[in-house]
XYZ file of C-alpha atoms in Angstrom:
700
model
C 10.971 -97.609 -80.034
C 8.523 -94.321 -80.794
C 8.788 -91.475 -78.591
C 6.130 -92.107 -76.663
C 7.034 -95.538 -75.283
C 10.946 -94.248 -75.170
C 10.002 -91.278 -72.410
C 8.069 -93.649 -70.068
C 11.046 -96.315 -70.203
C 13.497 -93.448 -69.796
C 10.947 -91.392 -66.685
C 11.390 -94.925 -65.470
C 15.048 -95.055 -65.409
C 15.392 -91.763 -64.572
C 13.287 -92.303 -61.571
C 15.974 -94.579 -60.175
C 18.615 -92.050 -60.217
C 20.153 -90.102 -57.224
C 20.309 -86.288 -58.213
C 23.762 -86.816 -58.235
C 23.330 -89.550 -61.049
C 20.948 -87.656 -62.921
C 23.243 -84.302 -62.938
C 26.111 -86.432 -64.114
C 24.254 -87.724 -67.308
C 23.741 -84.014 -68.688
C 27.595 -84.007 -69.395
C 28.366 -85.021 -73.285
C 30.772 -87.775 -71.797
C 28.044 -89.308 -69.408
C 29.821 -91.292 -66.852
C 28.306 -95.115 -66.177
C 26.304 -96.017 -63.515
C 27.254 -99.852 -63.061
C 24.175 -100.096 -60.213
C 21.535 -99.489 -62.716
C 23.501 -101.202 -65.802
C 23.862 -97.706 -67.645
C 27.451 -98.110 -69.275
C 28.877 -94.781 -70.654
C 27.841 -92.918 -73.178
C 29.753 -89.865 -75.265
C 27.592 -87.936 -77.093
C 29.681 -86.059 -79.537
C 30.040 -87.303 -83.281
C 29.923 -85.658 -86.313
C 28.907 -86.642 -89.912
C 28.624 -83.389 -92.043
C 29.021 -85.658 -95.170
C 30.330 -88.779 -93.700
C 31.441 -90.874 -90.002
C 34.094 -88.149 -89.147
C 37.153 -88.337 -86.606
C 36.446 -92.169 -86.169
C 38.753 -93.752 -88.585
C 38.095 -95.524 -91.558
C 34.648 -93.979 -93.629
C 32.868 -93.148 -96.897
C 33.685 -89.338 -97.297
C 31.199 -88.064 -99.041
C 31.427 -84.685 -100.780
C 31.300 -81.748 -97.856
C 28.048 -80.252 -97.421
C 27.867 -77.343 -99.581
C 29.126 -79.968 -102.323
C 25.380 -81.917 -101.744
C 23.938 -78.831 -102.021
C 24.632 -78.331 -105.424
C 23.252 -81.423 -106.780
C 19.740 -79.914 -105.473
C 18.778 -83.586 -104.989
C 16.508 -84.715 -101.941
C 16.504 -88.119 -102.711
C 20.174 -88.151 -102.639
C 20.572 -86.344 -99.584
C 18.291 -89.233 -98.293
C 20.349 -91.891 -99.200
C 23.533 -90.058 -97.993
C 22.020 -89.774 -94.809
C 21.075 -93.434 -94.587
C 24.399 -94.716 -95.441
C 26.269 -92.411 -92.680
C 24.041 -93.865 -90.233
C 24.372 -97.420 -91.160
C 27.762 -97.290 -91.632
C 27.686 -95.229 -87.908
C 26.049 -98.483 -86.517
C 28.539 -100.718 -87.842
C 31.184 -98.595 -86.309
C 29.178 -98.199 -82.838
C 28.402 -102.234 -83.154
C 32.558 -102.565 -83.120
C 33.261 -100.269 -80.510
C 31.137 -101.137 -77.648
C 31.409 -104.899 -78.110
C 34.895 -103.973 -77.311
C 34.136 -101.636 -74.267
C 35.631 -98.636 -76.064
C 33.280 -95.608 -75.562
C 35.058 -92.576 -76.483
C 34.268 -89.860 -78.183
C 33.094 -90.046 -82.207
C 32.331 -93.121 -81.231
C 28.029 -93.117 -80.462
C 24.996 -92.787 -82.731
C 23.814 -89.259 -82.080
C 25.502 -87.251 -84.668
C 25.799 -83.174 -85.084
C 24.672 -82.542 -88.419
C 23.359 -81.222 -90.144
C 24.398 -77.389 -90.167
C 21.154 -75.391 -91.549
C 22.726 -71.833 -91.063
C 22.631 -69.647 -93.733
C 25.681 -68.775 -95.753
C 24.969 -65.300 -95.932
C 27.911 -64.095 -96.380
C 31.235 -65.675 -98.460
C 33.817 -64.688 -96.242
C 32.783 -66.971 -93.406
C 35.097 -69.929 -92.916
C 32.207 -72.734 -92.146
C 29.917 -71.886 -95.047
C 31.222 -75.023 -96.856
C 29.680 -76.747 -94.208
C 26.146 -75.730 -94.730
C 23.809 -76.269 -97.881
C 24.082 -72.556 -98.973
C 22.256 -69.541 -98.874
C 18.693 -70.211 -99.665
C 16.656 -70.725 -96.757
C 14.257 -73.084 -98.996
C 16.913 -75.146 -100.483
C 18.680 -75.413 -96.937
C 15.367 -76.658 -95.473
C 14.504 -78.994 -97.849
C 17.689 -80.992 -98.418
C 18.270 -80.596 -94.397
C 14.960 -82.864 -94.117
C 16.010 -85.355 -96.869
C 19.491 -85.864 -94.315
C 17.870 -86.004 -91.602
C 14.779 -88.547 -92.649
C 17.849 -90.738 -93.952
C 19.728 -90.516 -91.054
C 17.111 -91.194 -88.315
C 15.079 -93.555 -90.710
C 11.235 -94.232 -90.299
C 11.163 -97.385 -87.811
C 10.545 -97.847 -84.980
C 13.943 -97.580 -83.573
C 15.863 -94.725 -84.936
C 19.063 -95.484 -86.977
C 20.696 -92.375 -85.985
C 20.242 -89.246 -83.976
C 20.432 -86.441 -85.976
C 21.453 -82.701 -84.564
C 20.248 -79.445 -86.261
C 22.812 -77.115 -85.720
C 23.993 -73.946 -84.965
C 20.585 -72.596 -83.774
C 20.401 -69.768 -84.856
C 21.536 -66.969 -86.737
C 25.339 -68.240 -86.826
C 27.337 -67.344 -89.959
C 30.486 -65.956 -89.097
C 32.446 -63.615 -88.111
C 34.421 -66.901 -86.144
C 37.384 -64.625 -84.632
C 34.374 -62.806 -82.438
C 31.881 -65.615 -82.204
C 31.824 -66.180 -78.492
C 31.467 -62.710 -77.881
C 29.569 -61.281 -80.842
C 25.883 -60.339 -80.945
C 23.974 -60.841 -84.088
C 21.279 -58.415 -84.123
C 18.576 -59.423 -86.435
C 15.559 -57.885 -87.427
C 12.307 -59.803 -86.860
C 11.881 -60.056 -90.506
C 14.977 -61.441 -91.040
C 14.903 -63.303 -88.323
C 11.968 -65.402 -89.722
C 12.360 -65.066 -93.401
C 16.042 -66.221 -93.714
C 17.568 -67.704 -90.256
C 15.109 -69.754 -88.709
C 13.164 -72.082 -91.737
C 14.989 -74.588 -92.218
C 15.477 -74.961 -88.630
C 11.659 -75.170 -88.379
C 11.521 -77.635 -91.323
C 13.844 -79.769 -89.317
C 11.978 -79.596 -86.195
C 8.439 -80.171 -87.649
C 8.928 -82.001 -91.256
C 11.910 -84.413 -89.706
C 11.358 -84.302 -86.676
C 15.077 -83.801 -85.839
C 16.185 -85.822 -82.625
C 18.695 -82.715 -81.465
C 18.857 -79.114 -81.616
C 22.621 -77.533 -81.185
C 22.736 -73.668 -79.859
C 25.002 -71.750 -81.259
C 27.653 -69.641 -79.628
C 26.973 -66.080 -80.315
C 24.272 -64.220 -79.167
C 20.916 -62.928 -80.894
C 19.571 -59.792 -79.965
C 21.166 -60.144 -76.580
C 20.434 -63.481 -75.677
C 23.493 -65.906 -75.733
C 22.113 -68.750 -77.701
C 22.877 -71.589 -75.225
C 20.659 -69.839 -72.809
C 17.874 -68.074 -74.764
C 14.678 -68.185 -73.853
C 13.138 -66.877 -76.577
C 14.988 -69.204 -78.879
C 14.762 -72.453 -76.988
C 11.409 -72.171 -75.000
C 9.517 -69.662 -77.011
C 10.155 -70.350 -80.511
C 11.506 -74.018 -80.488
C 9.558 -75.825 -77.856
C 6.536 -73.901 -77.107
C 5.549 -72.885 -80.838
C 7.287 -75.291 -83.105
C 6.584 -78.347 -80.184
C 10.197 -79.596 -80.256
C 10.188 -82.763 -78.392
C 14.091 -83.939 -78.286
C 16.996 -82.469 -76.697
C 19.169 -79.797 -76.717
C 23.043 -79.726 -76.723
C 25.125 -76.543 -76.396
C 27.851 -76.046 -78.561
C 31.065 -76.952 -77.174
C 32.109 -75.151 -74.435
C 29.703 -72.378 -75.325
C 28.175 -71.907 -72.099
C 31.175 -70.691 -70.213
C 31.417 -67.957 -72.861
C 27.960 -66.384 -71.037
C 30.233 -65.541 -67.950
C 33.859 -65.275 -69.545
C 32.986 -63.215 -72.924
C 29.232 -62.464 -73.155
C 29.471 -61.094 -69.455
C 25.611 -61.843 -69.284
C 26.644 -64.135 -65.895
C 29.118 -63.790 -63.565
C 29.921 -67.195 -62.789
C 29.990 -70.857 -63.967
C 27.220 -71.188 -61.538
C 25.178 -68.651 -62.968
C 25.881 -69.313 -66.321
C 24.909 -73.364 -65.643
C 21.472 -72.366 -64.130
C 20.464 -70.063 -66.870
C 21.289 -72.777 -69.753
C 19.295 -75.054 -68.135
C 16.671 -72.729 -66.898
C 16.412 -71.738 -71.351
C 16.290 -75.317 -72.019
C 19.597 -76.823 -72.837
C 19.871 -80.326 -71.848
C 23.327 -81.591 -72.735
C 26.415 -79.369 -72.447
C 29.434 -80.311 -74.620
C 31.526 -78.616 -72.153
C 32.271 -78.751 -68.562
C 29.874 -75.935 -66.868
C 27.370 -78.669 -65.901
C 30.063 -80.048 -63.088
C 28.313 -76.529 -61.579
C 24.881 -77.733 -62.155
C 24.380 -79.251 -58.211
C 26.367 -76.064 -56.748
C 23.606 -73.838 -58.668
C 20.947 -76.387 -57.290
C 22.489 -75.606 -53.696
C 22.040 -72.105 -54.305
C 18.585 -71.870 -55.549
C 18.927 -71.358 -58.838
C 18.341 -74.743 -60.470
C 15.133 -77.060 -59.390
C 15.728 -81.042 -59.278
C 12.541 -81.419 -61.774
C 14.643 -78.740 -64.328
C 17.368 -81.402 -63.764
C 14.983 -84.508 -64.229
C 13.694 -83.226 -67.165
C 16.673 -82.803 -68.613
C 17.881 -86.631 -67.662
C 14.643 -87.752 -69.315
C 14.900 -86.053 -72.498
C 18.476 -87.586 -73.406
C 17.478 -91.048 -72.038
C 14.562 -90.981 -74.586
C 17.021 -90.403 -77.205
C 18.927 -93.842 -76.271
C 16.061 -95.202 -75.981
C 15.194 -94.726 -79.291
C 18.189 -95.706 -80.780
C 17.915 -98.843 -79.105
C 20.848 -98.649 -76.843
C 19.287 -100.476 -74.082
C 17.242 -103.471 -75.257
C 18.167 -103.875 -78.607
C 17.219 -103.331 -81.677
C 17.537 -104.668 -85.561
C 20.480 -102.992 -86.389
C 22.700 -104.440 -83.939
C 23.296 -106.726 -86.184
C 24.947 -104.191 -88.992
C 28.618 -105.876 -89.730
C 32.108 -103.685 -89.627
C 31.793 -104.862 -93.249
C 29.177 -102.339 -94.141
C 32.104 -99.317 -94.109
C 33.150 -98.435 -97.363
C 31.501 -100.678 -99.129
C 30.935 -101.029 -103.141
C 27.462 -99.452 -102.604
C 28.699 -96.580 -100.291
C 31.699 -96.011 -102.288
C 29.616 -95.900 -105.086
C 27.381 -93.026 -103.877
C 29.634 -91.404 -102.911
C 31.430 -90.670 -106.410
C 27.567 -90.465 -107.937
C 27.305 -87.403 -105.241
C 30.770 -85.981 -106.665
C 29.647 -86.103 -110.200
C 26.365 -84.416 -109.317
C 28.016 -81.517 -107.432
C 30.325 -80.470 -109.726
C 29.186 -76.985 -111.513
C 30.025 -76.187 -114.982
C 30.638 -72.045 -115.023
C 32.604 -71.892 -118.406
C 33.144 -73.613 -121.499
C 33.784 -72.413 -124.889
C 33.291 -75.783 -126.210
C 36.916 -77.602 -124.995
C 34.469 -79.463 -122.697
C 34.302 -82.806 -123.134
C 37.499 -83.379 -124.020
C 38.013 -86.192 -126.276
C 41.472 -88.314 -125.457
C 41.338 -89.713 -128.713
C 42.612 -86.477 -129.781
C 45.027 -85.700 -127.153
C 48.531 -87.074 -126.873
C 49.279 -85.099 -123.578
C 47.740 -83.418 -120.641
C 49.698 -81.029 -118.361
C 48.010 -81.222 -114.950
C 48.875 -78.810 -112.902
C 48.089 -76.918 -109.275
C 48.858 -77.207 -105.610
C 45.702 -79.240 -105.401
C 46.025 -81.757 -108.212
C 47.451 -84.013 -105.841
C 45.761 -83.238 -102.613
C 44.223 -85.210 -100.399
C 43.150 -82.495 -98.231
C 41.304 -80.579 -101.315
C 39.105 -83.453 -101.710
C 37.785 -83.439 -97.591
C 37.013 -80.159 -96.427
C 36.437 -80.031 -92.664
C 34.912 -82.317 -89.957
C 35.575 -85.375 -92.399
C 36.099 -89.311 -91.721
C 39.147 -91.005 -92.817
C 39.447 -92.915 -96.416
C 41.203 -96.389 -97.104
C 41.840 -94.868 -100.812
C 42.058 -91.358 -101.829
C 41.683 -90.357 -105.730
C 43.126 -87.119 -106.197
C 42.541 -85.312 -109.661
C 46.106 -86.225 -110.935
C 45.366 -89.906 -110.121
C 41.508 -89.733 -111.235
C 42.321 -88.579 -114.665
C 45.439 -90.948 -114.585
C 43.131 -93.867 -113.978
C 41.057 -92.613 -117.095
C 43.175 -92.015 -119.534
C 45.502 -94.872 -118.725
C 48.706 -95.608 -121.109
C 47.154 -94.272 -124.042
C 47.314 -90.230 -123.000
C 50.986 -88.932 -121.494
C 50.455 -86.824 -118.039
C 53.094 -84.394 -117.085
C 52.519 -82.972 -113.467
C 53.734 -79.956 -111.773
C 52.473 -78.234 -108.520
C 53.215 -75.477 -109.740
C 53.180 -73.443 -106.275
C 52.254 -73.276 -102.836
C 48.368 -73.562 -101.977
C 49.416 -70.494 -99.962
C 53.294 -69.690 -99.244
C 55.647 -68.009 -101.694
C 57.986 -71.000 -102.236
C 57.373 -74.730 -101.708
C 61.252 -75.709 -100.624
C 61.958 -73.122 -98.209
C 65.635 -72.440 -99.219
C 64.703 -71.640 -102.744
C 63.137 -68.545 -104.201
C 59.823 -67.053 -104.454
C 57.712 -69.003 -106.952
C 60.110 -71.619 -107.421
C 57.608 -74.102 -109.041
C 56.685 -71.574 -112.090
C 59.433 -72.347 -114.604
C 58.217 -75.856 -114.083
C 54.616 -75.480 -114.603
C 55.262 -73.187 -117.431
C 57.482 -76.169 -118.963
C 54.755 -78.557 -118.391
C 52.057 -76.003 -119.950
C 54.249 -75.565 -122.932
C 54.368 -79.427 -123.685
C 51.189 -80.204 -123.492
C 48.462 -80.265 -125.892
C 45.806 -79.195 -123.061
C 46.377 -78.030 -119.298
C 43.880 -79.105 -116.429
C 44.881 -76.310 -113.773
C 43.809 -77.243 -110.305
C 43.517 -74.747 -107.899
C 41.515 -73.334 -104.612
C 41.671 -74.100 -100.810
C 41.538 -76.665 -97.996
C 40.533 -76.401 -94.671
C 43.531 -74.550 -93.694
C 42.562 -71.429 -95.532
C 38.396 -71.837 -94.665
C 37.045 -73.709 -91.725
C 35.972 -73.257 -88.201
C 38.021 -70.725 -85.414
C 40.998 -72.519 -84.253
C 40.210 -76.156 -86.375
C 43.709 -77.636 -87.611
C 45.397 -74.661 -87.253
C 43.452 -72.366 -89.889
C 46.617 -70.335 -92.118
C 43.873 -67.518 -91.934
C 43.502 -67.631 -88.147
C 40.324 -67.312 -87.694
C 39.271 -69.710 -90.379
C 37.234 -67.019 -92.392
C 38.544 -65.522 -95.733
C 39.935 -62.061 -95.972
C 38.515 -61.648 -99.687
C 37.168 -63.471 -102.980
C 40.661 -64.098 -104.455
C 43.029 -66.795 -104.229
C 46.028 -66.929 -102.384
C 48.695 -65.114 -104.026
C 50.965 -67.609 -105.337
C 47.807 -69.380 -107.099
C 47.358 -65.973 -108.662
C 50.887 -66.038 -110.173
C 50.554 -69.779 -110.865
C 47.292 -68.700 -113.591
C 49.554 -66.098 -114.549
C 52.218 -68.404 -115.643
C 49.837 -70.869 -117.152
C 48.493 -68.372 -119.156
C 51.303 -67.196 -120.802
C 51.819 -70.427 -122.513
C 48.377 -69.701 -124.035
C 47.506 -73.393 -124.158
C 44.147 -74.794 -123.942
C 43.095 -74.482 -120.146
C 40.628 -75.893 -117.950
C 40.733 -74.467 -114.631
C 39.189 -77.245 -111.914
C 37.875 -74.948 -108.713
C 38.183 -77.035 -105.366
C 36.831 -74.834 -102.744
C 33.734 -74.356 -100.486
C 32.938 -71.091 -101.313
C 32.960 -68.053 -103.718
C 36.525 -67.434 -105.249
C 36.516 -64.413 -107.893
C 37.056 -66.466 -111.273
C 37.227 -62.928 -113.117
C 40.884 -63.641 -114.562
C 39.733 -67.273 -115.217
C 36.746 -66.503 -117.062
C 38.724 -63.957 -119.293
C 41.811 -66.351 -120.075
C 40.676 -69.555 -119.744
C 38.783 -72.213 -121.900
C 36.681 -73.861 -119.151
C 35.764 -73.274 -115.575
C 34.895 -76.146 -113.092
C 33.647 -75.566 -109.433
C 34.515 -79.258 -108.184
C 33.541 -78.189 -104.191
C 35.401 -80.559 -101.441
C 34.332 -83.680 -103.831
C 35.073 -86.495 -101.048
C 37.578 -89.541 -101.168
C 36.586 -90.252 -104.755
C 36.801 -86.616 -106.024
C 39.573 -87.095 -108.841
C 37.227 -90.129 -110.479
C 34.259 -88.488 -110.318
C 36.227 -85.226 -111.958
C 37.466 -87.401 -114.554
C 34.090 -88.824 -115.342
C 33.066 -85.556 -116.415
C 36.414 -84.214 -117.729
C 35.942 -86.625 -120.463
C 32.356 -86.970 -121.022
C 30.968 -89.956 -119.406
C 28.905 -88.038 -117.752
C 27.458 -84.694 -118.202
C 28.241 -82.145 -115.408
C 24.778 -80.968 -113.654
C 25.188 -79.065 -110.468
C 24.215 -75.754 -109.105
C 25.681 -73.174 -107.583
C 23.442 -73.172 -104.192
C 25.808 -69.709 -103.387
C 26.034 -66.412 -105.379
C 30.040 -65.714 -106.435
C 30.195 -62.195 -106.201
C 31.677 -59.248 -108.790
C 33.338 -58.336 -105.303
C 33.308 -57.596 -101.839
C 32.997 -53.977 -102.242
C 29.076 -54.213 -102.827
C 27.964 -56.816 -99.725
C 27.334 -54.996 -96.364
C 30.092 -55.318 -93.504
C 30.337 -58.979 -92.144
C 29.031 -58.050 -88.846
C 26.474 -56.996 -90.128
C 23.161 -59.590 -89.729
C 20.588 -57.750 -92.093
C 19.883 -59.533 -95.283
C 19.517 -56.272 -97.561
C 21.977 -56.471 -100.327
C 22.950 -60.345 -99.435
C 22.297 -63.562 -101.194
C 19.913 -63.493 -104.517
C 17.135 -62.858 -102.863
C 18.446 -59.004 -102.086
C 21.189 -58.291 -103.586
C 20.970 -54.996 -106.005
C 24.456 -56.198 -108.497
C 24.783 -58.715 -110.846
C 26.449 -61.703 -109.874
C 29.667 -63.142 -111.648
C 27.956 -66.567 -111.259
C 24.675 -66.608 -110.391
C 22.895 -68.865 -107.455
C 21.288 -71.629 -109.566
C 23.881 -71.295 -112.368
C 24.989 -74.788 -113.845
C 25.923 -75.779 -117.413
C 25.432 -79.316 -118.858
C 27.040 -80.394 -121.856
C 23.655 -80.590 -123.482
C 20.990 -78.088 -123.753
C 17.836 -77.982 -122.413
C 15.189 -75.959 -122.469
C 11.570 -75.068 -120.909
C 8.789 -74.350 -123.428
C 5.626 -73.494 -121.047
C 3.701 -74.235 -117.972
C 0.823 -74.306 -116.474
C -0.734 -74.540 -113.339
C -3.209 -76.161 -111.019
C -4.187 -75.220 -107.447
C -5.048 -77.869 -104.518
C -5.424 -76.729 -101.007
C -2.194 -76.978 -99.673
C 0.158 -76.363 -102.777
C 0.216 -75.530 -106.464
C 0.895 -77.848 -109.328
C 3.419 -76.451 -111.899
C 3.844 -78.262 -115.157
C 6.606 -77.405 -117.192
C 6.819 -78.658 -121.012
C 11.092 -79.565 -121.397
C 13.217 -80.520 -124.151
C 16.823 -81.722 -124.724
C 17.393 -79.874 -127.792
C 21.104 -81.103 -128.125
C 21.891 -85.084 -128.353
C 23.961 -85.648 -125.709
C 22.039 -87.282 -122.547
C 22.156 -85.274 -119.777
C 20.489 -84.573 -116.064
C 19.856 -80.884 -114.933
C 17.641 -79.099 -112.531
C 14.829 -77.385 -113.282
C 13.805 -74.628 -110.880
C 10.850 -72.714 -110.057
C 10.825 -69.245 -108.375
C 8.468 -66.865 -107.829
C 7.630 -63.204 -106.562
C 4.702 -61.535 -104.989
C 4.189 -58.840 -106.698
C 1.413 -56.975 -104.518
C 3.161 -56.832 -101.178
C 5.639 -54.659 -99.546
C 7.041 -57.136 -97.963
C 8.184 -59.627 -100.591
C 11.889 -60.326 -101.513
C 13.756 -57.916 -103.524
C 13.948 -60.413 -106.014
C 12.388 -63.694 -106.971
C 13.037 -66.697 -104.848
C 13.254 -70.550 -105.027
C 10.242 -72.147 -104.620
C 10.436 -75.868 -105.795
C 13.039 -77.996 -107.417
C 13.307 -81.055 -109.491
C 16.477 -83.028 -110.696
C 15.448 -84.576 -114.491
C 17.313 -86.827 -116.683
C 16.489 -86.344 -120.939
C 18.005 -88.347 -123.352
C 19.040 -86.390 -126.573
C 16.226 -85.205 -127.996
C 13.825 -85.896 -125.562
C 11.012 -83.976 -124.585
C 8.668 -84.177 -121.378
C 6.218 -82.940 -118.928
C 7.766 -82.175 -115.751
C 5.263 -81.964 -112.244
C 6.519 -79.831 -109.516
C 4.825 -79.518 -106.487
C 4.762 -76.030 -105.097
C 3.663 -75.603 -101.228
C 1.208 -72.899 -100.849
C 3.821 -71.493 -97.946
C 5.835 -70.232 -100.593
C 3.160 -67.443 -101.278
C 3.710 -65.966 -98.126
C 5.726 -62.972 -96.838
C 7.380 -62.095 -93.740
C 6.084 -58.401 -92.682
C 8.660 -56.171 -90.311
C 7.005 -57.404 -86.996
C 8.410 -61.777 -88.020
C 4.550 -62.343 -89.047
C 4.383 -64.825 -92.171
C 1.445 -63.623 -93.461
C -0.732 -64.079 -96.960
C -0.447 -60.638 -98.600
C -1.585 -60.194 -102.018
C -2.723 -62.735 -104.558
C -0.918 -61.959 -107.968
C 2.072 -63.562 -108.420
C 4.382 -63.936 -110.897
C 5.960 -67.563 -111.556
C 8.938 -68.464 -113.436
C 10.484 -72.046 -114.700
C 14.019 -72.821 -115.970
C 17.332 -74.063 -115.326
C 18.467 -71.030 -113.918
C 17.567 -68.308 -111.349
C 15.355 -65.128 -113.844
C 17.818 -62.937 -113.269
C 19.496 -60.747 -115.744
C 23.568 -62.402 -115.540
C 22.030 -65.712 -115.854
C 20.166 -65.215 -119.043
C 23.320 -63.865 -120.152
C 25.478 -66.700 -118.977
C 23.041 -69.383 -120.507
C 21.616 -67.387 -123.416
C 17.984 -68.835 -122.460
C 15.089 -66.902 -120.499
C 12.600 -68.443 -118.306
C 9.917 -69.620 -118.974
C 6.923 -67.061 -116.892
C 3.371 -66.275 -116.208
C 1.067 -64.738 -114.123
C -0.257 -66.165 -111.267
C -3.511 -65.014 -109.486
C -3.922 -67.386 -106.223
C -7.385 -68.596 -104.680
C -8.083 -67.977 -101.348
């Protein structure tokens, strides 16, 4: 049912409710209204990378890994699969009268916040540091999840609106002070695209304040920008228990009654929490009108009608057997392969199994399920860890030796043993192996949401860019044996790889690759597929070059504004092939610019890679410090193959944002770059290839 018809039906239904009934529907755990045949509905469900927290479902790579694919069509397919599995689970549970949390069709994903600081524990839930990449992948995911039929497959939610990326420890009281330029240039574009291009059904407010206004009660964000300026037609939901922060932490109101009134007056329709239990009292005190409560109820029932929850839809027959079916698992494994980023390779990769008799697999993430799944995850019926994936790939022809090597972060594995109780075993494994695969990194206990899963670092944020000391000691122990070593990093953020780059032969960033991640990793390690992922974030040399964590200015942050060389830059990633961009030409249309790039695979290896287009205004004082991503396209070339790739660049990419937050056309002369990395000096050092560049003057 399209939105216009759904709203009419919602208005008719809500008109039959009492004020108390209408107010009751503005809670995330909306109760049943039997006299109107309205069943209970719990709005809270999660799906960052698969249906989460409700039992078995296909687990895809965590969002940061999906971002590393630079693959819009893949994100759309992933969203579609999640919606179908959500329907299968909803159909089964609702048939049995189970309408509990995490069993509805309103998914609170994607997270399109900007990963502006590598310390932020929730950064791996996002699509990285670039507003353009985040917008393209967010739109694709939403389109896949919601579908394009008369009935929505599932409802997506763009979160957390807005200017939200840590610190986690103080998020309930923090005021993110941001300039109008940074707000419009960096923090809002992905949300705007989700609203205006993808017609996202829901937007979730953030915990923090922005320039003094709490996000879930911000007239500026929710009324002026989201609804009046962008024309948002869906519903707004608070982050969970965020509205009580108004009076308990932000101190902008004095009572829960006032907090409920501020939230609904600003445009927050649905309360994840309990503060809207005070709405009727706010009404009696004249702080809230019945019309406001009615409007929010209509918006929420419009969503339920669009999902076909009252009159049925074609999705009511999606069978339970759709969950973790062969096609979905294959898509998850493909996504994991595309997400893997090769940071270093001295020629050791791909491994040639016929030349190896013994492989040493070492590290706390070698046989760890937790390192596969990130956070906000579902449950898999089968987990293929790194160790298991390598073992399955090589079969009985190659001997596997294994050592955990160290605890993930503690100084010993056995509580009554001495410190470093597995280092000697790790050295023995390395000594007796032809090649070592060292699996290090983090998991959701070391980076994640504040208070989630009992984070070992309390807030969920990282203290620095280093691996835990236990793993640094393990690296040193393995390096002492001098064996060919490949480091596989399973983590969701920037980790200092300087020691590994110096001591080891290859480095692969695996992210949190999903339940079948070990199988995908083995395919890459042994050359069944060539790696093709790109970094959606910057790997910095140190935190010293960054502003304070609490500083939301973009100066010095991300590849667009950084002033130093990166350790590994945004957009960087090697393959087993050698792709080259030779030349390009440009054609201008009314709404876009078409860039034609001549590319060639100079090697004999078939591979995929990501062609990237960067631009920089040469005349405007408001342009970003460094060239910024304007388009990208994943391509595939056989060994020796040549091709001309056509890439569309929206003319909006040729605008700048001034100090007042206005997006304007300022100047006509641009430099355009095309290649398989960004055009920074460090990328050229690492790849040995400069990008094709040309001067371009845009027509008015």
